[in-house]
Short mmCIF file of C-alpha atoms and ligand atoms in Angstrom, two decimals:
data_model
loop_
_atom_site.label_atom_id
_atom_site.label_comp_id
_atom_site.label_asym_id
_atom_site.label_seq_id
_atom_site.Cartn_x
_atom_site.Cartn_y
_atom_site.Cartn_z
CA MET A 347 -13.99 -27.61 14.65
CA THR A 348 -16.51 -29.80 12.88
CA THR A 349 -19.80 -28.10 12.01
CA ILE A 350 -22.58 -30.39 10.83
CA GLY A 351 -25.53 -28.87 8.96
CA VAL A 352 -28.70 -30.59 10.13
CA THR A 353 -32.13 -30.05 8.59
CA VAL A 354 -34.84 -30.77 11.15
CA LEU A 355 -37.78 -31.50 8.90
CA GLY A 356 -41.24 -32.02 10.29
CA PRO A 357 -44.82 -30.93 9.79
CA PRO A 358 -45.99 -27.88 11.79
CA GLY A 359 -46.70 -28.87 15.38
CA SER A 360 -44.66 -32.09 15.19
CA GLY A 361 -42.59 -30.99 18.17
CA ARG A 362 -39.37 -29.71 16.58
CA THR A 363 -38.87 -26.56 18.65
CA THR A 364 -39.64 -28.30 21.94
CA LEU A 365 -37.24 -31.11 21.00
CA MET A 366 -34.47 -28.67 20.13
CA ALA A 367 -34.93 -26.97 23.49
CA ALA A 368 -34.69 -30.26 25.33
CA MET A 369 -31.72 -31.42 23.24
CA SER A 370 -29.81 -28.26 24.08
CA ALA A 371 -29.81 -29.29 27.72
CA TRP A 372 -29.09 -32.98 27.42
CA SER A 373 -26.16 -34.45 29.38
CA ASP A 374 -25.11 -37.92 30.50
CA GLY A 375 -22.24 -36.76 32.66
CA ARG A 376 -19.59 -37.32 29.98
CA LEU A 377 -21.30 -36.14 26.82
CA SER A 378 -23.42 -33.02 26.86
CA THR A 379 -25.01 -30.47 24.56
CA SER A 380 -25.66 -26.77 24.91
CA ASP A 381 -26.46 -23.88 22.62
CA PRO A 382 -24.19 -20.89 22.99
CA GLY A 383 -26.75 -18.54 21.47
CA GLY A 384 -29.13 -19.41 24.28
CA GLY A 385 -32.29 -19.66 22.12
CA PRO A 386 -33.28 -23.26 22.74
CA HIS A 387 -31.58 -23.24 26.10
CA ALA A 388 -33.55 -20.20 27.25
CA ALA A 389 -36.68 -21.99 26.02
CA TRP A 390 -35.65 -25.03 28.04
CA ARG A 391 -35.21 -22.95 31.20
CA ALA A 392 -38.66 -21.41 30.70
CA LEU A 393 -40.17 -24.88 30.28
CA THR A 394 -38.47 -26.50 33.26
CA ALA A 395 -38.91 -23.51 35.58
CA HIS A 396 -42.34 -22.23 34.57
CA GLY A 397 -43.83 -24.92 32.35
CA LEU A 398 -43.88 -22.58 29.35
CA LEU A 399 -43.80 -24.48 26.06
CA PRO A 400 -41.72 -22.69 23.43
CA ARG A 401 -43.81 -20.92 20.83
CA GLU A 402 -41.38 -20.04 18.11
CA GLY A 403 -38.04 -21.62 17.52
CA ALA A 404 -34.93 -19.93 16.18
CA PRO A 405 -34.81 -20.80 12.47
CA VAL A 406 -31.16 -21.84 12.78
CA HIS A 407 -29.23 -22.54 15.94
CA ASP A 408 -26.14 -24.40 17.05
CA LEU A 409 -26.09 -27.37 19.37
CA VAL A 410 -22.59 -27.85 20.72
CA LEU A 411 -21.74 -31.45 21.59
CA ARG A 412 -19.00 -31.87 24.20
CA ASP A 413 -17.06 -34.78 25.58
CA GLY A 414 -16.24 -33.39 29.03
CA ASP A 415 -14.75 -29.97 28.26
CA GLU A 416 -13.75 -30.82 24.71
CA VAL A 417 -16.00 -29.71 21.84
CA VAL A 418 -16.66 -32.75 19.66
CA ALA A 419 -18.90 -31.13 17.03
CA VAL A 420 -21.37 -28.35 16.42
CA LEU A 421 -24.74 -29.33 14.97
CA ARG A 422 -26.09 -26.34 13.06
CA CYS A 423 -29.80 -27.14 13.14
CA ALA A 424 -32.38 -25.56 10.85
CA GLU A 425 -36.05 -26.27 11.53
CA VAL A 426 -37.93 -26.71 8.28
CA SER A 427 -41.50 -27.70 7.42
CA PRO A 428 -41.92 -30.05 4.47
CA ALA A 429 -42.23 -27.83 1.45
CA ASP A 430 -43.55 -28.76 -1.95
CA PRO A 431 -41.22 -31.59 -2.97
CA ALA A 432 -41.08 -30.06 -6.44
CA ASP A 433 -39.79 -26.72 -5.11
CA PRO A 434 -36.16 -26.59 -6.28
CA ALA A 435 -35.12 -24.20 -3.48
CA ALA A 436 -36.46 -26.57 -0.80
CA VAL A 437 -34.80 -29.53 -2.48
CA ALA A 438 -31.48 -27.69 -2.75
CA ARG A 439 -31.66 -26.70 0.88
CA VAL A 440 -32.18 -30.26 2.06
CA ALA A 441 -29.57 -31.54 -0.42
CA ALA A 442 -26.97 -29.24 1.13
CA SER A 443 -27.47 -30.77 4.60
CA ASP A 444 -24.95 -33.07 6.24
CA ALA A 445 -27.80 -34.88 8.01
CA VAL A 446 -31.58 -34.84 7.99
CA HIS A 447 -33.72 -35.33 11.07
CA LEU A 448 -37.32 -36.18 10.25
CA VAL A 449 -39.77 -35.49 13.05
CA LEU A 450 -42.92 -37.63 13.06
CA ASP A 451 -45.59 -36.76 15.61
CA GLY A 452 -46.03 -39.83 17.83
CA GLY A 453 -49.58 -38.73 18.59
CA LEU A 454 -50.43 -38.99 14.89
CA LEU A 455 -48.68 -42.34 14.61
CA ALA A 456 -50.65 -43.65 17.61
CA ALA A 457 -53.91 -42.50 16.06
CA GLY A 458 -53.10 -43.58 12.49
CA PRO A 459 -51.42 -40.81 10.49
CA PRO A 460 -53.35 -38.85 7.88
CA ASP A 461 -52.77 -40.03 4.33
CA GLY A 462 -50.08 -38.35 2.32
CA LEU A 463 -48.27 -36.57 5.15
CA PHE A 464 -45.21 -38.74 5.14
CA GLU A 465 -45.18 -39.29 1.37
CA TYR A 466 -44.55 -35.58 1.10
CA MET A 467 -41.52 -35.82 3.37
CA THR A 468 -40.20 -38.88 1.60
CA ALA A 469 -40.55 -37.19 -1.79
CA LEU A 470 -38.63 -34.12 -0.64
CA VAL A 471 -35.83 -36.11 0.97
CA ARG A 472 -35.58 -38.44 -2.04
CA ARG A 473 -35.26 -35.55 -4.44
CA ALA A 474 -32.56 -34.03 -2.26
CA LEU A 475 -30.72 -37.36 -2.22
CA ASP A 476 -31.05 -37.58 -6.00
CA VAL A 477 -29.44 -34.15 -6.34
CA ARG A 478 -26.48 -35.40 -4.30
CA ARG A 479 -26.26 -38.67 -6.21
CA GLY A 480 -26.28 -36.66 -9.44
CA VAL A 481 -23.08 -34.84 -8.43
CA GLY A 482 -21.42 -37.87 -6.81
CA ARG A 483 -21.90 -36.77 -3.22
CA PRO A 484 -22.65 -39.46 -0.65
CA ALA A 485 -26.12 -39.71 0.86
CA PHE A 486 -26.71 -37.89 4.12
CA PRO A 487 -27.71 -39.97 7.14
CA VAL A 488 -31.36 -39.78 8.16
CA VAL A 489 -32.63 -39.79 11.73
CA VAL A 490 -36.32 -40.42 12.22
CA LEU A 491 -37.42 -38.86 15.48
CA ILE A 492 -40.76 -40.18 16.66
CA SER A 493 -41.78 -37.33 18.93
CA LYS A 494 -44.28 -37.24 21.80
CA THR A 495 -43.94 -40.95 22.60
CA ASP A 496 -45.94 -40.28 25.78
CA LEU A 497 -48.96 -40.17 23.46
CA ILE A 498 -48.11 -43.61 22.05
CA VAL A 499 -47.76 -44.95 25.57
CA GLY A 500 -51.05 -43.28 26.56
CA ALA A 501 -52.86 -44.81 23.59
CA ALA A 502 -51.36 -48.23 24.37
CA ASP A 503 -52.55 -47.89 27.97
CA ALA A 504 -56.04 -47.05 26.82
CA ALA A 505 -56.06 -50.12 24.56
CA GLY A 506 -54.55 -52.37 27.27
CA VAL A 507 -51.47 -53.07 25.09
CA SER A 508 -47.89 -53.29 26.38
CA HIS A 509 -45.90 -50.05 25.89
CA GLU A 510 -42.77 -51.82 24.69
CA GLU A 511 -44.68 -53.82 22.09
CA ARG A 512 -46.56 -50.77 20.85
CA LEU A 513 -43.39 -48.67 20.63
CA ALA A 514 -41.59 -51.50 18.82
CA GLU A 515 -44.50 -51.71 16.35
CA VAL A 516 -44.34 -47.97 15.70
CA VAL A 517 -40.58 -48.13 15.11
CA GLU A 518 -41.01 -51.10 12.77
CA ALA A 519 -43.67 -49.24 10.80
CA VAL A 520 -41.30 -46.35 9.98
CA PRO A 521 -39.67 -47.83 6.85
CA GLY A 522 -43.18 -48.39 5.46
CA LEU A 523 -44.17 -44.79 6.14
CA LEU A 524 -40.86 -43.30 5.00
CA PRO A 525 -39.44 -45.73 2.45
CA VAL A 526 -36.49 -43.41 1.84
CA VAL A 527 -34.85 -44.83 4.99
CA ARG A 528 -34.51 -48.11 3.10
CA ASP A 529 -32.63 -46.61 0.16
CA GLU A 530 -29.53 -48.59 -0.71
CA ASP A 531 -27.05 -45.82 0.16
CA VAL A 532 -28.84 -44.39 3.21
CA THR A 533 -27.95 -45.05 6.82
CA ALA A 534 -30.89 -44.24 9.04
CA MET A 535 -31.75 -44.38 12.69
CA VAL A 536 -35.22 -44.50 14.21
CA CYS A 537 -35.44 -42.89 17.56
CA PRO A 538 -38.53 -42.54 19.77
CA VAL A 539 -38.30 -39.36 21.86
CA GLN A 540 -40.38 -37.39 24.28
CA VAL A 541 -39.92 -34.14 26.09
CA GLY A 542 -42.59 -34.70 28.70
CA TRP A 543 -45.87 -36.28 29.69
CA PHE A 544 -47.87 -33.46 28.19
CA GLY A 545 -50.88 -35.40 26.90
CA ALA A 546 -52.77 -34.61 23.72
CA ALA A 547 -54.16 -31.20 24.70
CA ARG A 548 -52.08 -28.39 23.23
CA GLU A 549 -51.52 -26.16 26.22
CA ALA A 550 -49.32 -23.09 26.30
CA ARG A 551 -48.28 -23.99 29.80
CA VAL A 552 -47.73 -27.34 31.48
CA ASP A 553 -46.83 -28.44 34.98
CA PRO A 554 -42.98 -28.42 35.06
CA ALA A 555 -43.21 -31.71 36.96
CA ARG A 556 -44.48 -33.27 33.72
CA VAL A 557 -41.26 -32.41 31.88
CA HIS A 558 -39.59 -35.77 31.47
CA PRO A 559 -37.26 -36.01 28.47
CA HIS A 560 -36.42 -39.36 27.01
CA GLY A 561 -34.20 -40.58 24.16
CA LEU A 562 -32.83 -37.15 23.23
CA ASP A 563 -29.14 -37.97 23.14
CA GLN A 564 -29.24 -40.59 20.42
CA ALA A 565 -30.00 -38.36 17.47
CA VAL A 566 -27.17 -35.98 18.35
CA VAL A 567 -24.69 -38.75 19.09
CA PHE A 568 -25.54 -40.70 15.93
CA THR A 569 -25.37 -37.62 13.70
CA ALA A 570 -22.04 -36.46 15.11
CA GLY A 571 -20.62 -39.98 15.10
CA TYR A 572 -21.58 -40.59 11.49
CA HIS A 573 -20.08 -37.31 10.36
CA LEU A 574 -16.84 -37.73 12.28
CA ALA A 575 -16.50 -41.28 10.95
CA GLN A 576 -16.80 -39.85 7.42
CA GLU A 577 -14.13 -37.27 8.21
CA GLU A 578 -11.95 -40.01 9.60
CA SER A 579 -12.24 -42.03 6.43
CA ARG A 580 -11.40 -38.92 4.36
CA CYS A 581 -8.27 -38.53 6.51
CA GLY A 582 -7.40 -42.14 5.71
CA ALA A 583 -7.63 -41.40 1.98
CA GLU A 584 -5.51 -38.27 2.39
CA LEU A 585 -2.85 -40.22 4.30
CA ARG A 586 -2.66 -42.81 1.56
CA ALA A 587 -2.27 -40.07 -1.07
CA LEU A 588 0.47 -38.34 0.95
CA ALA A 589 2.35 -41.60 1.49
CA ALA A 590 2.20 -42.33 -2.24
CA ALA A 591 3.48 -38.81 -3.06
CA VAL A 592 6.43 -39.26 -0.70
CA GLU A 593 7.27 -42.61 -2.27
CA VAL A 594 7.26 -41.19 -5.80
CA ARG A 595 9.58 -38.35 -4.79
CA GLN A 596 11.89 -40.63 -2.86
CA ASP A 597 12.17 -42.89 -5.88
CA GLU A 598 13.04 -39.92 -8.04
CA LEU A 599 15.60 -38.76 -5.47
CA ALA A 600 17.21 -42.19 -5.41
CA GLY A 601 17.65 -42.12 -9.17
CA LEU A 602 18.86 -38.50 -9.36
CA GLY A 603 22.36 -37.82 -10.63
CA ARG A 604 24.65 -35.83 -8.31
CA HIS A 605 24.79 -32.82 -10.60
CA ARG A 606 21.02 -32.10 -10.34
CA ARG A 607 21.25 -30.22 -7.08
CA GLY A 608 18.35 -27.84 -7.77
CA ARG A 609 15.94 -30.68 -8.45
CA ARG A 610 17.23 -32.56 -5.40
CA ARG A 611 16.48 -29.60 -3.14
CA GLU A 612 13.04 -29.25 -4.65
CA LEU A 613 12.25 -32.90 -4.08
CA GLU A 614 13.64 -32.89 -0.55
CA SER A 615 11.53 -29.94 0.46
CA ALA A 616 8.44 -31.53 -1.14
CA VAL A 617 9.14 -34.71 0.83
CA SER A 618 9.51 -32.88 4.13
CA ALA A 619 6.30 -30.89 3.47
CA ALA A 620 4.45 -34.14 2.74
CA VAL A 621 5.88 -35.78 5.86
CA ALA A 622 4.81 -32.82 8.00
CA GLY A 623 1.36 -32.93 6.34
CA TYR A 624 1.15 -36.64 7.06
CA ALA A 625 1.88 -36.08 10.76
CA ARG A 626 -0.82 -33.39 10.95
CA VAL A 627 -3.47 -35.50 9.23
CA GLU A 628 -2.48 -38.56 11.30
CA GLU A 629 -2.95 -36.52 14.48
CA LEU A 630 -6.38 -35.36 13.28
CA ARG A 631 -7.34 -38.91 12.39
CA LYS A 632 -6.41 -40.10 15.88
CA THR A 633 -8.53 -37.37 17.45
CA LEU A 634 -11.47 -38.28 15.21
CA ARG A 635 -11.05 -41.97 16.03
CA ARG A 636 -11.04 -41.25 19.75
CA ARG A 637 -14.22 -39.20 19.40
CA THR A 638 -16.06 -41.68 17.21
CA ASP A 639 -15.18 -44.43 19.71
CA VAL A 640 -16.75 -42.43 22.53
CA LEU A 641 -19.85 -41.74 20.42
CA SER A 642 -20.17 -45.36 19.25
CA ALA A 643 -19.99 -46.55 22.85
CA ALA A 644 -22.66 -44.03 23.87
CA LEU A 645 -24.98 -45.25 21.12
CA ALA A 646 -24.25 -48.95 20.88
CA GLY A 647 -27.32 -51.12 20.89
CA HIS A 648 -29.72 -48.42 22.04
CA VAL A 649 -31.61 -47.72 18.86
CA PRO A 650 -32.39 -49.46 15.59
CA VAL A 651 -30.03 -48.39 12.84
CA LEU A 652 -30.79 -49.29 9.24
CA ARG A 653 -28.03 -49.49 6.70
CA HIS A 654 -28.77 -50.20 3.06
CA GLY A 655 -32.30 -51.01 4.15
CA HIS A 656 -31.32 -53.65 6.70
CA PRO A 657 -31.26 -53.29 10.47
CA ILE A 658 -27.81 -53.49 12.01
CA ASN A 659 -27.69 -54.12 15.68
CA THR A 660 -24.51 -52.42 16.85
CA GLY A 661 -25.78 -48.87 16.61
CA ALA A 662 -22.20 -47.87 15.85
CA PRO A 663 -22.28 -44.70 13.76
CA ARG A 664 -19.64 -45.72 11.22
CA ALA A 665 -19.94 -44.05 7.87
CA GLY A 666 -20.52 -46.54 5.15
N1 GTP B 1145 -47.49 -34.98 24.55
C1 GTP B 1145 -46.42 -34.30 24.15
N2 GTP B 1145 -46.60 -33.15 23.50
C2 GTP B 1145 -45.50 -32.49 23.08
C3 GTP B 1145 -44.18 -32.96 23.29
N3 GTP B 1145 -43.33 -32.08 22.74
C4 GTP B 1145 -44.09 -31.11 22.19
N4 GTP B 1145 -45.39 -31.36 22.40
C5 GTP B 1145 -46.60 -30.56 21.98
O1 GTP B 1145 -46.49 -30.26 20.61
C6 GTP B 1145 -46.69 -28.86 20.44
C7 GTP B 1145 -45.92 -28.38 19.25
O2 GTP B 1145 -44.55 -28.48 19.53
P1 GTP B 1145 -43.49 -27.55 18.82
O3 GTP B 1145 -42.19 -27.91 19.41
O4 GTP B 1145 -43.91 -26.16 18.85
O5 GTP B 1145 -43.62 -28.12 17.33
P2 GTP B 1145 -42.98 -27.48 16.00
O6 GTP B 1145 -42.74 -28.62 15.09
O7 GTP B 1145 -41.83 -26.63 16.33
O8 GTP B 1145 -44.22 -26.65 15.49
P3 GTP B 1145 -44.31 -25.20 14.77
O9 GTP B 1145 -42.93 -24.66 14.61
O10 GTP B 1145 -45.16 -24.40 15.65
O11 GTP B 1145 -44.97 -25.52 13.48
C8 GTP B 1145 -46.26 -28.26 21.77
O12 GTP B 1145 -46.86 -27.04 22.01
C9 GTP B 1145 -46.71 -29.29 22.75
O13 GTP B 1145 -48.06 -29.06 23.06
C10 GTP B 1145 -44.03 -34.19 24.01
O14 GTP B 1145 -42.92 -34.69 24.28
N5 GTP B 1145 -45.19 -34.81 24.40
MG1 MG B 1146 -41.28 -24.72 15.80
#
């Protein structure tokens, strides 16, 4: 079972807990998510049944991604507020993540964000990436979730501007606000999301009819797809190493004199262990390939993905 550690980093009030609740209930018929602990899912039921917006999120909870009945991956999500980027504990925590989801409040983006807010997030994420680079670990993928897009649409309406154009402008502005998504080794996705048409007033309770989630699947699918693709490429490396080990032993066996029976037995058993290992890893690689194909197809073309600072248009979550 693949568990992916995700840091959900966003300023207080950016919409993290509400998003997590909505994500725990997302389904497209084939792919679906749930949370076995019931925290976000219970919050989702309270929102959809009674219009109650979640107040406090669970600090850490699991989102289980399924393909039909099969568990594809578990996203272990931790909601975090941007801490002092110089705080080594905060940096270490982010550095240990397999993926980082940055939540930007769409209402703030629509209104013109306050100075410095996103620099703080960029600085923290960059330091965390530097820690990884320092020990030779690959960069984690970054998902930028633009939350509350209903507020962007509302502001566009008020200004008589087309929604699509305004949303596209906001998406295009992200690399300027969070330059870390353009780092050479970072793959990033920008994903506008909303949980409902809740407007700008912060109410404890909304009309359940205004719950209208949009764009929630992509962050989960991209994050899982990226991680599984990385695992798949690790399997590829392991297979090459196993094949090379078998070859070396077979060569030695071929050159072994008949009298060296002990060594022969040793080599033969090492070869059969490596062959069995190869079959196991090959099986795992096939499973991972099948899953990444499903995830790539679910994502393809839906959202802008940046790799090495440049947009790529496939949306395929290949590790790179
Ligand atoms: N308009 C609109 N408002 C939203 C949406 N999602 C959340 N909100 C509002 O944003 C508020 C804060 O959302 P939370 O999910 O609590 O945000 P958070 O980042 O978890 O905030 P804290 O943990 O309280 O710091 C909610 O109470 C809602 O009023 C949305 O899709 N649209
Ligand atoms: Mg919260």
